[in-house]
PDB file of C-alpha atoms in Angstrom:
ATOM      1  CA  MET A 289     120.479  93.248  90.319  1.00  0.00           C
ATOM      2  CA  ILE A 290     116.735  93.062  90.983  1.00  0.00           C
ATOM      3  CA  PRO A 291     115.469  95.808  93.299  1.00  0.00           C
ATOM      4  CA  ARG A 292     113.836  94.711  96.549  1.00  0.00           C
ATOM      5  CA  LEU A 293     110.241  95.617  97.409  1.00  0.00           C
ATOM      6  CA  GLY A 294     111.321  98.546  99.594  1.00  0.00           C
ATOM      7  CA  GLU A 295     113.403  99.967  96.755  1.00  0.00           C
ATOM      8  CA  LEU A 296     110.499  99.580  94.307  1.00  0.00           C
ATOM      9  CA  ILE A 297     108.186 101.380  96.727  1.00  0.00           C
ATOM     10  CA  ALA A 298     110.748 104.165  97.163  1.00  0.00           C
ATOM     11  CA  ILE A 299     111.012 104.520  93.372  1.00  0.00           C
ATOM     12  CA  ALA A 300     107.223 104.600  92.980  1.00  0.00           C
ATOM     13  CA  THR A 301     106.866 107.158  95.772  1.00  0.00           C
ATOM     14  CA  PHE A 302     110.068 109.148  95.215  1.00  0.00           C
ATOM     15  CA  PRO A 303     108.392 112.562  95.714  1.00  0.00           C
ATOM     16  CA  GLY A 304     107.662 111.559  99.305  1.00  0.00           C
ATOM     17  CA  VAL A 305     111.291 110.618  99.932  1.00  0.00           C
ATOM     18  CA  ILE A 306     112.486 113.908  98.446  1.00  0.00           C
ATOM     19  CA  VAL A 307     110.024 115.995 100.489  1.00  0.00           C
ATOM     20  CA  HIS A 308     110.923 114.070 103.664  1.00  0.00           C
ATOM     21  CA  GLU A 309     114.639 114.778 103.238  1.00  0.00           C
ATOM     22  CA  ALA A 310     113.983 118.352 102.099  1.00  0.00           C
ATOM     23  CA  ALA A 311     112.028 118.929 105.319  1.00  0.00           C
ATOM     24  CA  HIS A 312     114.979 117.706 107.410  1.00  0.00           C
ATOM     25  CA  PHE A 313     117.250 119.958 105.352  1.00  0.00           C
ATOM     26  CA  LEU A 314     114.974 123.021 105.669  1.00  0.00           C
ATOM     27  CA  PHE A 315     114.598 122.629 109.433  1.00  0.00           C
ATOM     28  CA  CYS A 316     118.398 122.343 109.739  1.00  0.00           C
ATOM     29  CA  ARG A 317     118.791 125.559 107.749  1.00  0.00           C
ATOM     30  CA  TRP A 318     116.022 127.302 109.700  1.00  0.00           C
ATOM     31  CA  LEU A 319     117.695 126.349 113.000  1.00  0.00           C
ATOM     32  CA  LYS A 320     121.145 127.232 111.628  1.00  0.00           C
ATOM     33  CA  LEU A 321     122.525 123.697 112.002  1.00  0.00           C
ATOM     34  CA  ALA A 322     125.362 122.747 109.693  1.00  0.00           C
ATOM     35  CA  VAL A 323     124.417 120.212 107.021  1.00  0.00           C
ATOM     36  CA  LEU A 324     127.381 117.933 106.382  1.00  0.00           C
ATOM     37  CA  ASP A 325     125.905 115.780 103.614  1.00  0.00           C
ATOM     38  CA  VAL A 326     122.553 115.368 101.922  1.00  0.00           C
ATOM     39  CA  CYS A 327     121.013 112.918  99.487  1.00  0.00           C
ATOM     40  CA  PHE A 328     117.435 113.694  98.558  1.00  0.00           C
ATOM     41  CA  PHE A 329     116.883 110.389  96.751  1.00  0.00           C
ATOM     42  CA  GLN A 330     118.778 107.251  95.835  1.00  0.00           C
ATOM     43  CA  VAL A 331     117.833 103.704  94.982  1.00  0.00           C
ATOM     44  CA  GLY A 332     119.004 101.719  97.968  1.00  0.00           C
ATOM     45  CA  ASN A 333     118.877 101.804 101.714  1.00  0.00           C
ATOM     46  CA  PRO A 334     118.462 104.463 102.898  1.00  0.00           C
ATOM     47  CA  SER A 335     116.525 106.047 100.056  1.00  0.00           C
ATOM     48  CA  GLY A 336     117.623 109.493 101.264  1.00  0.00           C
ATOM     49  CA  TYR A 337     119.400 111.144 104.179  1.00  0.00           C
ATOM     50  CA  VAL A 338     120.561 114.401 105.722  1.00  0.00           C
ATOM     51  CA  ILE A 339     123.647 114.328 107.920  1.00  0.00           C
ATOM     52  CA  HIS A 340     123.759 117.378 110.156  1.00  0.00           C
ATOM     53  CA  GLU A 341     125.183 118.674 113.383  1.00  0.00           C
ATOM     54  CA  GLN A 342     123.149 118.046 116.514  1.00  0.00           C
ATOM     55  CA  GLY A 343     121.098 120.877 117.945  1.00  0.00           C
ATOM     56  CA  LYS A 344     121.976 122.398 121.266  1.00  0.00           C
ATOM     57  CA  ASP A 345     118.506 122.087 122.797  1.00  0.00           C
ATOM     58  CA  PHE A 346     115.514 119.761 122.791  1.00  0.00           C
ATOM     59  CA  ARG A 347     113.430 122.039 120.571  1.00  0.00           C
ATOM     60  CA  SER A 348     115.920 121.842 117.705  1.00  0.00           C
ATOM     61  CA  ALA A 349     116.301 118.054 118.038  1.00  0.00           C
ATOM     62  CA  PHE A 350     112.524 117.695 118.029  1.00  0.00           C
ATOM     63  CA  LEU A 351     111.942 119.993 115.053  1.00  0.00           C
ATOM     64  CA  VAL A 352     114.644 118.487 112.838  1.00  0.00           C
ATOM     65  CA  SER A 353     113.511 114.945 113.630  1.00  0.00           C
ATOM     66  CA  MET A 354     109.759 115.606 113.416  1.00  0.00           C
ATOM     67  CA  GLY A 355     109.856 118.240 110.658  1.00  0.00           C
ATOM     68  CA  PRO A 356     109.159 115.721 107.880  1.00  0.00           C
ATOM     69  CA  PHE A 357     106.157 114.351 109.777  1.00  0.00           C
ATOM     70  CA  PHE A 358     104.549 117.792 109.865  1.00  0.00           C
ATOM     71  CA  VAL A 359     105.615 118.941 106.388  1.00  0.00           C
ATOM     72  CA  ASN A 360     104.733 115.668 104.631  1.00  0.00           C
ATOM     73  CA  THR A 361     101.366 115.451 106.381  1.00  0.00           C
ATOM     74  CA  ILE A 362     100.431 119.022 105.437  1.00  0.00           C
ATOM     75  CA  LEU A 363     101.542 118.577 101.819  1.00  0.00           C
ATOM     76  CA  CYS A 364      99.627 115.285 101.603  1.00  0.00           C
ATOM     77  CA  VAL A 365      96.449 117.105 102.648  1.00  0.00           C
ATOM     78  CA  LEU A 366      97.106 119.960 100.197  1.00  0.00           C
ATOM     79  CA  PHE A 367      97.794 117.772  97.157  1.00  0.00           C
ATOM     80  CA  CYS A 368      94.927 115.403  97.911  1.00  0.00           C
ATOM     81  CA  SER A 369      92.619 118.381  98.488  1.00  0.00           C
ATOM     82  CA  ALA A 370      93.443 119.617  94.982  1.00  0.00           C
ATOM     83  CA  ALA A 371      92.282 116.245  93.637  1.00  0.00           C
ATOM     84  CA  PHE A 372      89.297 115.832  95.928  1.00  0.00           C
ATOM     85  CA  MET A 373      86.828 118.136  94.178  1.00  0.00           C
ATOM     86  CA  PRO A 374      87.206 116.827  90.617  1.00  0.00           C
ATOM     87  CA  VAL A 375      87.374 113.140  91.585  1.00  0.00           C
ATOM     88  CA  TRP A 376      84.910 112.839  94.470  1.00  0.00           C
ATOM     89  CA  LYS A 377      82.493 115.752  94.103  1.00  0.00           C
ATOM     90  CA  LEU A 378      82.382 116.321  90.336  1.00  0.00           C
ATOM     91  CA  GLN A 379      83.218 112.683  89.481  1.00  0.00           C
ATOM     92  CA  VAL A 380      85.514 113.717  86.653  1.00  0.00           C
ATOM     93  CA  ALA A 381      88.275 111.285  85.697  1.00  0.00           C
ATOM     94  CA  ASP A 382      90.873 114.031  85.404  1.00  0.00           C
ATOM     95  CA  PRO A 383      94.451 112.742  84.911  1.00  0.00           C
ATOM     96  CA  LEU A 384      95.831 115.835  86.646  1.00  0.00           C
ATOM     97  CA  ALA A 385      93.698 115.100  89.706  1.00  0.00           C
ATOM     98  CA  TYR A 386      95.060 111.556  89.821  1.00  0.00           C
ATOM     99  CA  LEU A 387      98.592 112.975  89.522  1.00  0.00           C
ATOM    100  CA  PHE A 388      97.851 115.146  92.559  1.00  0.00           C
ATOM    101  CA  TYR A 389      96.544 112.094  94.423  1.00  0.00           C
ATOM    102  CA  TRP A 390      99.723 110.166  93.603  1.00  0.00           C
ATOM    103  CA  LEU A 391     101.844 113.104  94.780  1.00  0.00           C
ATOM    104  CA  GLY A 392      99.793 113.558  97.933  1.00  0.00           C
ATOM    105  CA  LEU A 393      99.741 109.893  98.857  1.00  0.00           C
ATOM    106  CA  SER A 394     103.424 109.352  98.085  1.00  0.00           C
ATOM    107  CA  ILE A 395     104.316 112.375 100.209  1.00  0.00           C
ATOM    108  CA  GLY A 396     101.978 111.330 103.028  1.00  0.00           C
ATOM    109  CA  MET A 397     103.339 107.806 102.960  1.00  0.00           C
ATOM    110  CA  HIS A 398     106.814 109.115 103.835  1.00  0.00           C
ATOM    111  CA  SER A 399     105.678 111.183 106.826  1.00  0.00           C
ATOM    112  CA  PHE A 400     106.889 108.870 109.583  1.00  0.00           C
ATOM    113  CA  PRO A 401     110.238 109.774 111.138  1.00  0.00           C
ATOM    114  CA  SER A 402     112.868 107.044 110.938  1.00  0.00           C
ATOM    115  CA  THR A 403     113.730 105.070 114.048  1.00  0.00           C
ATOM    116  CA  GLN A 404     117.039 106.967 114.069  1.00  0.00           C
ATOM    117  CA  ASP A 405     115.155 110.305 114.157  1.00  0.00           C
ATOM    118  CA  LEU A 406     112.907 109.006 116.928  1.00  0.00           C
ATOM    119  CA  GLN A 407     115.932 107.824 118.921  1.00  0.00           C
ATOM    120  CA  VAL A 408     117.368 111.351 118.812  1.00  0.00           C
ATOM    121  CA  ILE A 409     114.184 112.691 120.428  1.00  0.00           C
ATOM    122  CA  TRP A 410     113.939 109.783 122.869  1.00  0.00           C
ATOM    123  CA  ARG A 411     117.504 110.355 124.128  1.00  0.00           C
ATOM    124  CA  ALA A 412     117.109 114.140 124.352  1.00  0.00           C
ATOM    125  CA  ALA A 413     113.714 114.104 126.099  1.00  0.00           C
ATOM    126  CA  PRO A 414     114.579 112.919 129.669  1.00  0.00           C
ATOM    127  CA  PRO A 415     117.005 115.715 130.604  1.00  0.00           C
ATOM    128  CA  ALA A 416     114.749 118.315 128.975  1.00  0.00           C
ATOM    129  CA  ALA A 417     111.665 116.898 130.726  1.00  0.00           C
ATOM    130  CA  LYS A 418     113.482 117.053 134.080  1.00  0.00           C
ATOM    131  CA  ARG A 419     114.000 120.769 133.445  1.00  0.00           C
ATOM    132  CA  GLY A 420     110.236 121.137 132.867  1.00  0.00           C
ATOM    133  CA  ASN A 421     110.299 121.382 129.067  1.00  0.00           C
ATOM    134  CA  ILE A 422     106.657 120.851 128.094  1.00  0.00           C
ATOM    135  CA  LEU A 423     107.540 119.831 124.519  1.00  0.00           C
ATOM    136  CA  ALA A 424     109.824 117.090 125.877  1.00  0.00           C
ATOM    137  CA  ILE A 425     107.103 115.832 128.220  1.00  0.00           C
ATOM    138  CA  VAL A 426     104.477 115.785 125.444  1.00  0.00           C
ATOM    139  CA  SER A 427     106.920 114.100 123.058  1.00  0.00           C
ATOM    140  CA  TYR A 428     106.973 110.817 125.010  1.00  0.00           C
ATOM    141  CA  PRO A 429     103.591 109.457 123.862  1.00  0.00           C
ATOM    142  CA  VAL A 430     104.026 110.922 120.367  1.00  0.00           C
ATOM    143  CA  VAL A 431     107.406 109.260 119.894  1.00  0.00           C
ATOM    144  CA  ALA A 432     106.136 105.980 121.365  1.00  0.00           C
ATOM    145  CA  LEU A 433     103.191 105.970 118.950  1.00  0.00           C
ATOM    146  CA  LEU A 434     105.462 106.772 116.011  1.00  0.00           C
ATOM    147  CA  TYR A 435     107.863 103.971 117.028  1.00  0.00           C
ATOM    148  CA  VAL A 436     104.955 101.533 116.788  1.00  0.00           C
ATOM    149  CA  ALA A 437     103.839 103.056 113.474  1.00  0.00           C
ATOM    150  CA  ASN A 438     107.386 102.853 112.167  1.00  0.00           C
ATOM    151  CA  PHE A 439     107.644  99.152 112.960  1.00  0.00           C
ATOM    152  CA  ALA A 440     104.152  98.635 111.508  1.00  0.00           C
ATOM    153  CA  ARG A 441     105.510  99.705 108.110  1.00  0.00           C
ATOM    154  CA  VAL A 442     105.863  95.997 107.345  1.00  0.00           C
ATOM    155  CA  LEU A 443     102.058  95.926 107.566  1.00  0.00           C
ATOM    156  CA  TRP A 444     101.808  98.979 105.267  1.00  0.00           C
ATOM    157  CA  ALA A 445     101.054 101.424 108.103  1.00  0.00           C
ATOM    158  CA  ASP A 446     102.835 104.168 106.165  1.00  0.00           C
ATOM    159  CA  LEU A 447     100.549 103.683 103.158  1.00  0.00           C
ATOM    160  CA  GLY A 448      97.557 103.481 105.491  1.00  0.00           C
ATOM    161  CA  TYR A 449      98.589 106.772 107.088  1.00  0.00           C
ATOM    162  CA  GLY A 450      98.969 108.426 103.686  1.00  0.00           C
ATOM    163  CA  ILE A 451      95.532 107.229 102.583  1.00  0.00           C
ATOM    164  CA  LEU A 452      93.939 108.206 105.896  1.00  0.00           C
ATOM    165  CA  VAL A 453      95.403 111.709 105.808  1.00  0.00           C
ATOM    166  CA  GLY A 454      94.788 111.987 102.046  1.00  0.00           C
ATOM    167  CA  ILE A 455      91.086 111.253 102.491  1.00  0.00           C
ATOM    168  CA  LEU A 456      90.191 112.644 105.925  1.00  0.00           C
ATOM    169  CA  GLY A 457      92.321 115.778 105.473  1.00  0.00           C
ATOM    170  CA  PRO A 458      90.503 117.002 102.350  1.00  0.00           C
ATOM    171  CA  LEU A 459      87.131 116.050 103.878  1.00  0.00           C
ATOM    172  CA  ALA A 460      87.957 118.216 106.896  1.00  0.00           C
ATOM    173  CA  VAL A 461      89.199 121.066 104.693  1.00  0.00           C
ATOM    174  CA  PHE A 462      86.083 121.131 102.520  1.00  0.00           C
ATOM    175  CA  LYS A 463      83.754 120.696 105.491  1.00  0.00           C
ATOM    176  CA  ALA A 464      85.440 123.675 107.183  1.00  0.00           C
ATOM    177  CA  LEU A 465      85.041 125.756 104.010  1.00  0.00           C
ATOM    178  CA  ALA A 466      81.384 124.800 103.490  1.00  0.00           C
TER     179      ALA A 466
END
């Protein structure tokens, strides 16, 4: 059987899939939610998953669903920052730096929450917002934007996000340190 394009991309960027699922898993553990099943990577659809019990409040639903977005974005910046100096400033063709870029970009590319994760937040937000939960109120535009980004994956929005974060993140880090 010939793998489809999505499966080939998942294989080429498997560290991002693993980190994405590991972030779901870690947030479940941190919030003491039972994890019923986990697959950090597989060739197929989905390329990974974490099946867990639902949280009892909006905060836990938000953190478990959005955890990979935050973790993957931060790790993308860190790995790409490690490659930034040798490649862009010193202009050294260092294979290790390019390995860090591949890791950073593949991790950043898998930052977006799935539509299923976004639906969990979207369903939990209205009752929490009615009770005055600020996180629930702020989540509306964030989730809406991520829904659009998620559907824009067919236009490579996930790769674009990884590249954007992988370039602008290190620039911001080194500018702040200078």
